[in-house]
CSV table of C-alpha atoms and ligand atoms in Angstrom, one decimal:
chain,number,residue,atom,x,y,z
A,463,UNK,CA,-6.0,-0.3,24.4
A,464,UNK,CA,-8.3,-2.9,22.8
A,465,UNK,CA,-8.4,-6.6,23.8
A,466,UNK,CA,-6.3,-8.9,21.7
A,467,UNK,CA,-8.9,-11.6,22.2
A,468,UNK,CA,-11.6,-9.5,20.7
A,469,UNK,CA,-9.7,-9.0,17.5
A,470,UNK,CA,-8.3,-11.4,15.0
A,471,UNK,CA,-6.0,-10.6,12.2
A,472,UNK,CA,-6.0,-14.1,10.9
A,473,UNK,CA,-8.3,-15.7,8.4
A,474,UNK,CA,-9.5,-19.3,9.0
A,475,UNK,CA,-6.4,-21.0,7.7
A,476,UNK,CA,-4.1,-19.4,10.2
A,477,UNK,CA,-3.7,-20.2,13.9
A,478,UNK,CA,-4.4,-17.2,16.2
A,479,UNK,CA,-1.2,-16.0,17.9
A,480,UNK,CA,-0.8,-16.8,21.6
A,481,UNK,CA,-2.3,-13.7,23.3
A,482,UNK,CA,0.3,-13.6,26.2
A,483,UNK,CA,3.3,-14.0,23.9
A,484,UNK,CA,1.8,-11.6,21.4
A,485,UNK,CA,1.3,-8.9,24.0
A,486,UNK,CA,4.9,-9.2,25.1
A,487,UNK,CA,6.1,-8.9,21.5
A,488,UNK,CA,3.8,-6.0,20.7
A,489,UNK,CA,5.0,-4.1,23.8
A,490,UNK,CA,8.4,-4.1,22.0
A,491,UNK,CA,6.7,-2.5,19.1
A,492,UNK,CA,5.8,0.4,21.3
A,493,UNK,CA,9.5,1.2,21.3
A,494,UNK,CA,9.0,2.2,17.6
A,495,UNK,CA,12.2,0.7,16.4
A,496,UNK,CA,14.4,2.9,14.2
A,497,UNK,CA,14.4,2.2,10.5
A,498,UNK,CA,17.1,-0.1,9.1
A,499,UNK,CA,19.0,0.8,6.0
A,500,UNK,CA,19.2,-1.8,3.3
A,501,UNK,CA,21.3,-0.8,0.2
A,502,UNK,CA,20.7,2.8,1.2
A,503,UNK,CA,16.9,2.4,1.6
A,504,UNK,CA,15.4,3.0,5.0
A,505,UNK,CA,12.9,0.3,6.0
A,506,UNK,CA,10.8,-0.8,8.9
A,507,UNK,CA,13.0,-3.0,11.0
A,508,UNK,CA,10.9,-6.2,10.6
A,509,UNK,CA,10.4,-5.6,6.9
A,510,UNK,CA,14.1,-5.3,6.4
A,511,UNK,CA,14.5,-8.7,8.1
A,512,UNK,CA,11.9,-10.2,5.8
A,513,UNK,CA,14.0,-9.5,2.7
A,514,UNK,CA,16.1,-12.5,3.5
A,515,UNK,CA,13.0,-14.7,3.4
A,516,UNK,CA,11.9,-13.2,0.1
A,517,UNK,CA,15.0,-14.5,-1.7
A,518,UNK,CA,13.2,-17.9,-2.0
A,519,UNK,CA,10.2,-16.3,-3.7
A,520,UNK,CA,8.8,-18.6,-6.3
A,521,UNK,CA,7.0,-16.6,-9.0
A,522,UNK,CA,4.2,-18.1,-11.0
A,523,UNK,CA,3.5,-17.0,-14.6
A,524,UNK,CA,-0.1,-15.9,-13.7
A,525,UNK,CA,1.0,-13.8,-10.7
A,526,UNK,CA,0.1,-10.2,-10.8
A,527,UNK,CA,2.2,-7.7,-8.8
A,528,UNK,CA,0.6,-4.6,-7.3
A,529,UNK,CA,3.3,-2.1,-6.6
A,530,UNK,CA,3.0,1.3,-4.9
A,531,UNK,CA,4.9,3.7,-2.8
A,532,UNK,CA,3.1,3.6,0.6
A,533,UNK,CA,-0.2,5.5,1.0
A,534,UNK,CA,-0.9,5.7,-2.7
A,535,UNK,CA,-4.0,3.6,-2.9
A,536,UNK,CA,-2.6,0.1,-2.5
A,537,UNK,CA,-5.5,-1.3,-0.6
A,538,UNK,CA,-8.0,0.3,-3.0
A,539,UNK,CA,-6.4,-1.3,-6.1
A,540,UNK,CA,-5.9,-4.6,-4.3
A,541,UNK,CA,-9.6,-4.8,-3.4
A,542,UNK,CA,-10.5,-3.8,-7.0
A,543,UNK,CA,-8.4,-6.6,-8.4
A,544,UNK,CA,-9.7,-9.2,-6.0
A,545,UNK,CA,-13.2,-8.2,-6.9
A,546,UNK,CA,-12.4,-8.4,-10.6
A,547,UNK,CA,-10.9,-11.9,-10.1
A,548,UNK,CA,-14.1,-13.0,-8.3
A,549,UNK,CA,-16.6,-11.3,-10.6
A,550,UNK,CA,-17.7,-9.0,-7.8
A,551,UNK,CA,-18.8,-11.9,-5.6
A,552,UNK,CA,-19.4,-10.3,-2.3
A,553,UNK,CA,-19.1,-13.6,-0.2
A,554,UNK,CA,-15.8,-14.6,-1.7
A,555,UNK,CA,-14.2,-11.2,-1.2
A,556,UNK,CA,-15.5,-11.1,2.5
A,557,UNK,CA,-13.7,-14.3,3.5
A,558,UNK,CA,-10.5,-12.8,4.7
A,559,UNK,CA,-8.8,-9.4,5.3
A,560,UNK,CA,-7.3,-7.8,2.2
A,561,UNK,CA,-3.7,-8.6,3.5
A,562,UNK,CA,-4.6,-12.3,3.3
A,563,UNK,CA,-6.3,-12.2,-0.1
A,564,UNK,CA,-3.4,-10.1,-1.5
A,565,UNK,CA,-0.2,-11.2,0.4
A,566,UNK,CA,2.1,-8.2,1.3
A,567,UNK,CA,5.5,-9.8,0.3
A,568,UNK,CA,7.8,-8.0,2.7
A,569,UNK,CA,5.3,-7.8,5.6
A,570,UNK,CA,6.7,-9.1,8.9
A,571,UNK,CA,5.6,-8.3,12.4
A,572,UNK,CA,6.4,-10.5,15.4
A,573,UNK,CA,3.8,-13.3,16.0
A,574,UNK,CA,1.9,-12.6,12.8
A,575,UNK,CA,2.1,-14.6,9.6
A,576,UNK,CA,4.6,-13.0,7.4
A,577,UNK,CA,3.7,-12.0,3.8
A,578,UNK,CA,5.7,-15.0,2.6
A,579,UNK,CA,3.8,-17.4,4.9
A,580,UNK,CA,0.5,-16.0,3.7
A,581,UNK,CA,1.7,-16.5,0.1
A,582,UNK,CA,2.3,-20.2,0.7
A,583,UNK,CA,-1.4,-20.6,1.4
A,584,UNK,CA,-2.5,-18.5,-1.5
A,585,UNK,CA,-3.9,-20.3,-4.5
A,586,UNK,CA,-3.4,-19.2,-8.1
A,587,UNK,CA,-4.0,-16.9,-9.7
A,588,UNK,CA,-2.2,-14.8,-7.1
A,589,UNK,CA,-2.2,-11.1,-6.5
A,590,UNK,CA,1.0,-9.9,-4.7
A,591,UNK,CA,1.6,-6.6,-3.0
A,592,UNK,CA,4.9,-4.7,-2.5
A,593,UNK,CA,6.1,-1.2,-1.8
A,594,UNK,CA,9.7,-2.0,-2.5
A,595,UNK,CA,11.8,0.2,-4.7
A,596,UNK,CA,13.4,-1.6,-7.7
A,597,UNK,CA,16.8,-1.9,-6.0
A,598,UNK,CA,15.2,-4.2,-3.3
A,599,UNK,CA,12.7,-6.1,-5.4
A,600,UNK,CA,13.5,-9.8,-5.8
A,601,UNK,CA,14.8,-10.2,-9.3
A,602,UNK,CA,12.5,-13.3,-9.9
A,603,UNK,CA,9.6,-10.9,-10.1
A,604,UNK,CA,11.1,-9.1,-13.1
A,605,UNK,CA,12.7,-12.1,-14.7
A,606,UNK,CA,9.3,-13.9,-15.1
A,607,UNK,CA,7.9,-10.8,-16.8
A,608,UNK,CA,4.6,-11.1,-14.8
A,609,UNK,CA,2.0,-8.4,-15.1
A,610,UNK,CA,2.6,-5.4,-12.8
A,611,UNK,CA,0.0,-2.8,-11.8
A,612,UNK,CA,1.6,0.3,-10.3
A,613,UNK,CA,-0.5,3.0,-8.6
A,614,UNK,CA,1.0,6.4,-8.0
A,615,UNK,CA,-0.5,9.3,-5.9
A,616,UNK,CA,0.6,12.9,-5.7
A,617,UNK,CA,3.5,13.5,-3.3
A,618,UNK,CA,1.6,16.1,-1.1
A,619,UNK,CA,-1.3,13.8,-0.3
A,620,UNK,CA,1.0,10.9,0.2
A,621,UNK,CA,3.1,12.9,2.7
A,622,UNK,CA,0.0,13.8,4.7
A,623,UNK,CA,-1.4,10.3,4.6
A,624,UNK,CA,2.0,8.9,5.6
A,625,UNK,CA,2.3,11.2,8.5
A,626,UNK,CA,-1.0,10.1,9.9
A,627,UNK,CA,-0.1,6.5,9.2
A,628,UNK,CA,3.2,6.8,11.0
A,629,UNK,CA,1.3,8.0,14.1
A,630,UNK,CA,-1.2,5.2,14.1
A,631,UNK,CA,1.0,2.2,12.9
A,632,UNK,CA,3.5,1.7,15.6
A,633,UNK,CA,6.1,-0.3,13.7
A,634,UNK,CA,7.2,3.1,12.4
A,635,UNK,CA,9.5,5.4,14.3
A,636,UNK,CA,7.8,8.4,16.0
A,637,UNK,CA,7.2,10.9,13.2
A,638,UNK,CA,7.6,14.0,15.4
A,639,UNK,CA,5.6,17.1,14.4
A,640,UNK,CA,4.2,17.5,10.9
A,641,UNK,CA,7.1,20.0,10.2
A,642,UNK,CA,9.6,17.3,11.2
A,643,UNK,CA,7.9,14.6,9.2
A,644,UNK,CA,7.7,16.7,6.1
A,645,UNK,CA,11.5,17.3,6.3
A,646,UNK,CA,12.0,13.5,6.7
A,647,UNK,CA,9.8,12.9,3.7
A,648,UNK,CA,11.6,15.5,1.5
A,649,UNK,CA,15.0,14.2,2.6
A,650,UNK,CA,13.9,10.7,1.6
A,651,UNK,CA,14.4,9.3,5.1
A,652,UNK,CA,10.9,7.8,5.6
A,653,UNK,CA,10.3,4.1,5.4
A,654,UNK,CA,10.9,2.9,1.7
A,655,UNK,CA,12.9,6.0,1.0
A,656,UNK,CA,12.4,8.4,-1.8
A,657,UNK,CA,8.8,8.9,-3.2
A,658,UNK,CA,10.5,10.8,-6.1
A,659,UNK,CA,12.8,8.0,-7.1
A,660,UNK,CA,10.0,5.4,-6.6
A,661,UNK,CA,7.4,6.9,-8.9
A,662,UNK,CA,10.0,7.7,-11.6
A,663,UNK,CA,11.8,4.3,-11.7
A,664,UNK,CA,8.5,2.4,-12.0
A,665,UNK,CA,7.3,4.9,-14.7
A,666,UNK,CA,10.5,4.1,-16.7
A,667,UNK,CA,10.0,0.3,-16.1
A,668,UNK,CA,6.7,0.4,-18.1
A,669,UNK,CA,8.8,0.8,-21.3
A,670,UNK,CA,10.3,-2.8,-20.9
A,671,UNK,CA,7.7,-4.7,-18.8
A,672,UNK,CA,4.0,-5.4,-19.0
A,673,UNK,CA,3.2,-2.7,-16.5
A,674,UNK,CA,0.0,-0.7,-16.1
A,675,UNK,CA,0.7,2.6,-14.5
A,676,UNK,CA,-2.3,4.1,-12.7
A,677,UNK,CA,-2.9,7.3,-10.8
A,678,UNK,CA,-4.9,7.6,-7.6
A,679,UNK,CA,-6.3,10.9,-8.8
A,680,UNK,CA,-7.6,9.3,-12.1
A,681,UNK,CA,-9.2,6.6,-10.0
A,682,UNK,CA,-11.0,9.2,-7.9
A,683,UNK,CA,-12.1,11.1,-11.0
A,684,UNK,CA,-13.5,8.2,-13.0
A,685,UNK,CA,-13.3,4.8,-11.2
A,686,UNK,CA,-15.2,3.0,-13.8
A,687,UNK,CA,-12.9,4.0,-16.6
A,688,UNK,CA,-9.8,3.0,-14.6
A,689,UNK,CA,-11.3,-0.3,-13.4
A,690,UNK,CA,-12.1,-1.1,-17.0
A,691,UNK,CA,-8.4,-0.5,-17.9
A,692,UNK,CA,-7.4,-3.0,-15.2
A,693,UNK,CA,-9.9,-5.6,-16.4
A,694,UNK,CA,-8.4,-5.3,-19.9
A,695,UNK,CA,-4.9,-5.4,-18.7
A,696,UNK,CA,-5.4,-8.6,-16.7
A,697,UNK,CA,-7.4,-10.1,-19.5
A,698,UNK,CA,-10.7,-10.4,-17.5
A,699,UNK,CA,-13.3,-8.3,-19.3
A,700,UNK,CA,-16.4,-7.9,-17.2
A,701,UNK,CA,-20.1,-7.2,-18.1
A,702,UNK,CA,-21.3,-3.7,-17.4
A,703,UNK,CA,-23.4,-4.6,-14.4
A,704,UNK,CA,-20.5,-6.4,-12.6
A,705,UNK,CA,-18.2,-3.4,-13.4
A,706,UNK,CA,-20.8,-1.0,-11.8
A,707,UNK,CA,-21.1,-3.3,-8.8
A,708,UNK,CA,-17.3,-3.2,-8.3
A,709,UNK,CA,-17.2,0.6,-8.5
A,710,UNK,CA,-19.8,0.7,-5.7
A,711,UNK,CA,-18.2,-2.0,-3.6
A,712,UNK,CA,-14.8,-0.3,-3.7
A,713,UNK,CA,-16.0,3.2,-3.0
A,714,UNK,CA,-14.2,4.9,0.0
A,715,UNK,CA,-17.4,4.8,2.0
A,716,UNK,CA,-17.9,1.0,1.5
A,717,UNK,CA,-14.3,0.2,2.1
A,718,UNK,CA,-14.1,2.3,5.3
A,719,UNK,CA,-17.1,0.4,6.7
A,720,UNK,CA,-15.8,-3.1,5.6
A,721,UNK,CA,-13.7,-4.9,8.3
A,722,UNK,CA,-12.1,-6.9,5.5
A,723,UNK,CA,-10.6,-3.8,4.0
A,724,UNK,CA,-10.3,-1.2,6.8
A,725,UNK,CA,-7.6,-2.9,8.8
A,726,UNK,CA,-9.8,-2.8,12.0
A,727,UNK,CA,-9.0,-6.5,12.5
A,728,UNK,CA,-5.4,-5.6,13.4
A,729,UNK,CA,-4.8,-5.2,17.2
A,730,UNK,CA,-4.6,-1.7,18.5
A,731,UNK,CA,-1.1,-2.4,19.7
A,732,UNK,CA,0.0,-2.4,16.1
A,733,UNK,CA,-2.5,0.0,14.4
A,734,UNK,CA,-4.4,2.4,16.7
A,735,UNK,CA,-7.3,3.7,14.7
A,736,UNK,CA,-8.3,6.1,17.5
A,737,UNK,CA,-5.2,8.1,16.6
A,738,UNK,CA,-6.0,8.1,12.9
A,739,UNK,CA,-8.1,5.5,11.0
A,740,UNK,CA,-6.5,3.6,8.2
A,741,UNK,CA,-9.3,4.7,5.9
A,742,UNK,CA,-8.8,8.3,6.8
A,743,UNK,CA,-10.2,10.7,4.2
A,744,UNK,CA,-9.7,9.1,0.8
A,745,UNK,CA,-9.6,12.4,-1.1
A,746,UNK,CA,-7.3,14.4,-3.4
A,747,UNK,CA,-6.2,17.8,-2.1
A,748,UNK,CA,-6.4,17.1,1.6
A,749,UNK,CA,-2.8,18.3,1.8
A,750,UNK,CA,-4.1,21.8,1.8
A,751,UNK,CA,-5.5,21.3,5.3
A,752,UNK,CA,-2.0,20.4,6.6
A,753,UNK,CA,0.7,22.3,4.6
A,754,UNK,CA,1.3,25.9,5.5
A,755,UNK,CA,1.9,28.4,2.7
A,756,UNK,CA,5.6,28.4,3.5
A,757,UNK,CA,5.9,24.6,3.6
A,758,UNK,CA,4.1,24.4,0.2
A,759,UNK,CA,6.4,26.9,-1.4
A,760,UNK,CA,9.5,25.0,-0.1
A,761,UNK,CA,8.0,21.7,-1.1
A,762,UNK,CA,7.3,22.9,-4.7
A,763,UNK,CA,10.8,24.3,-5.2
A,764,UNK,CA,12.4,21.1,-4.0
A,765,UNK,CA,9.9,19.0,-6.0
A,766,UNK,CA,10.8,20.8,-9.2
A,767,UNK,CA,14.5,20.0,-8.7
A,768,UNK,CA,13.9,16.3,-7.9
A,769,UNK,CA,11.4,15.7,-10.7
A,770,UNK,CA,13.3,17.8,-13.4
A,771,UNK,CA,13.6,16.0,-16.7
A,772,UNK,CA,10.7,13.6,-16.0
A,773,UNK,CA,7.6,13.5,-18.1
A,774,UNK,CA,5.6,12.2,-15.1
A,775,UNK,CA,2.9,14.6,-14.0
A,776,UNK,CA,0.5,14.6,-11.1
A,777,UNK,CA,-2.8,16.3,-10.2
A,778,UNK,CA,-2.7,17.7,-6.7
A,779,UNK,CA,-6.4,18.6,-6.8
A,780,UNK,CA,-9.4,17.5,-8.8
B,694,PPS,S1,-0.6,1.3,2.6
B,694,PPS,O1,-0.6,1.3,4.1
B,694,PPS,O2,0.6,2.0,2.1
B,694,PPS,O3,-0.9,0.0,2.0
B,694,PPS,O4,-1.8,2.3,2.3
B,694,PPS,P1,-2.6,2.5,0.9
B,694,PPS,O5,-3.7,1.5,0.9
B,694,PPS,O6,-1.6,2.5,-0.2
B,694,PPS,O7,-3.1,4.0,1.1
B,694,PPS,C1,-4.0,4.4,2.0
B,694,PPS,C2,-4.7,5.6,1.5
B,694,PPS,O8,-5.6,5.3,0.5
B,694,PPS,C3,-6.9,5.7,0.9
B,694,PPS,N1,-8.0,4.8,0.3
B,694,PPS,C4,-8.9,5.1,-0.5
B,694,PPS,N2,-9.2,6.3,-1.2
B,694,PPS,C5,-10.2,6.4,-2.0
B,694,PPS,N3,-11.1,5.4,-2.2
B,694,PPS,C6,-10.9,4.2,-1.6
B,694,PPS,N4,-11.7,3.2,-1.8
B,694,PPS,C7,-9.7,4.0,-0.7
B,694,PPS,N5,-9.2,3.0,0.0
B,694,PPS,C8,-8.2,3.5,0.7
B,694,PPS,C9,-6.9,5.7,2.4
B,694,PPS,O9,-7.9,6.5,2.9
B,694,PPS,C10,-5.5,6.3,2.6
B,694,PPS,O10,-5.5,7.7,2.2
B,694,PPS,P2,-5.8,8.9,3.2
B,694,PPS,O11,-5.4,10.2,2.4
B,694,PPS,O12,-4.9,8.8,4.4
B,694,PPS,O13,-7.2,8.9,3.5
């Protein structure tokens, strides 16, 4: 267990939590509280509580919302956008961890600034992060018709990444074995509920809202092309050399080494990177190392039913 004193989650504008009190609160996290259902969607207990706070969300016209199902490349696209906003300026993007540069709206863990508190300190133009399905999203975000960037990732790699994340991030319930977790994922009982519903409903939303729908697999294949799409969408075209720089700075290797993107500033009591690092593999097709042949066949059959009628297609290998 690492020392709470040796780590700080907080950027300069936030007071460090009282270590004694923090430790007491975090010990409670070790109980891995069960998920709480809100409008039929299972959520991390503290995040469910944060939804009340989010009702006061004031949306500004130049806000950009980054929306994803968990483990789909949220941190990657957040870092890319922050770098675009700062023209690749290394110093400015190193000032605070990604979760303070891009407030995570429904984030709440005892003794840490909530996403809404971080948001209050965030100057315009703001980048906002959420994993919420549409049924739980504050209506104000849609009413203001702000720009939305959605990133989706194939279900099999998401499931494997999520399983490893459940193990290391102790605000989740115990995932059990991989076999157990896969069942929980397929029956849509993981935190944030159904992957299938999430990717489909945001895909449909792009027909009515200014929404750029991106795929993790495309970003892996040709990051420069995808980053250029983002610059055009947010109206911040960049010169070639800055674009190249951002591609380099946001590579998996660079982000894994960077304490401002790799979540290593979070105390081990909340995220234990010795169990599984947040920046784990960063590849497409890693699911093959975890799924058995039988699990894969069962998953495919179920997937076909759940995604029937949708024109949304994913690559599961590159
Ligand atoms: S979270 O907790 O839901 O916000 O996680 P999220 O950031 O959405 O997803 C984490 C996975 O994204 C991988 N990742 C990257 N892949 C490629 N390139 C870059 N730069 C990158 N940054 C993060 C991260 O490693 C997690 O995937 P897995 O498969 O677990 O490695």
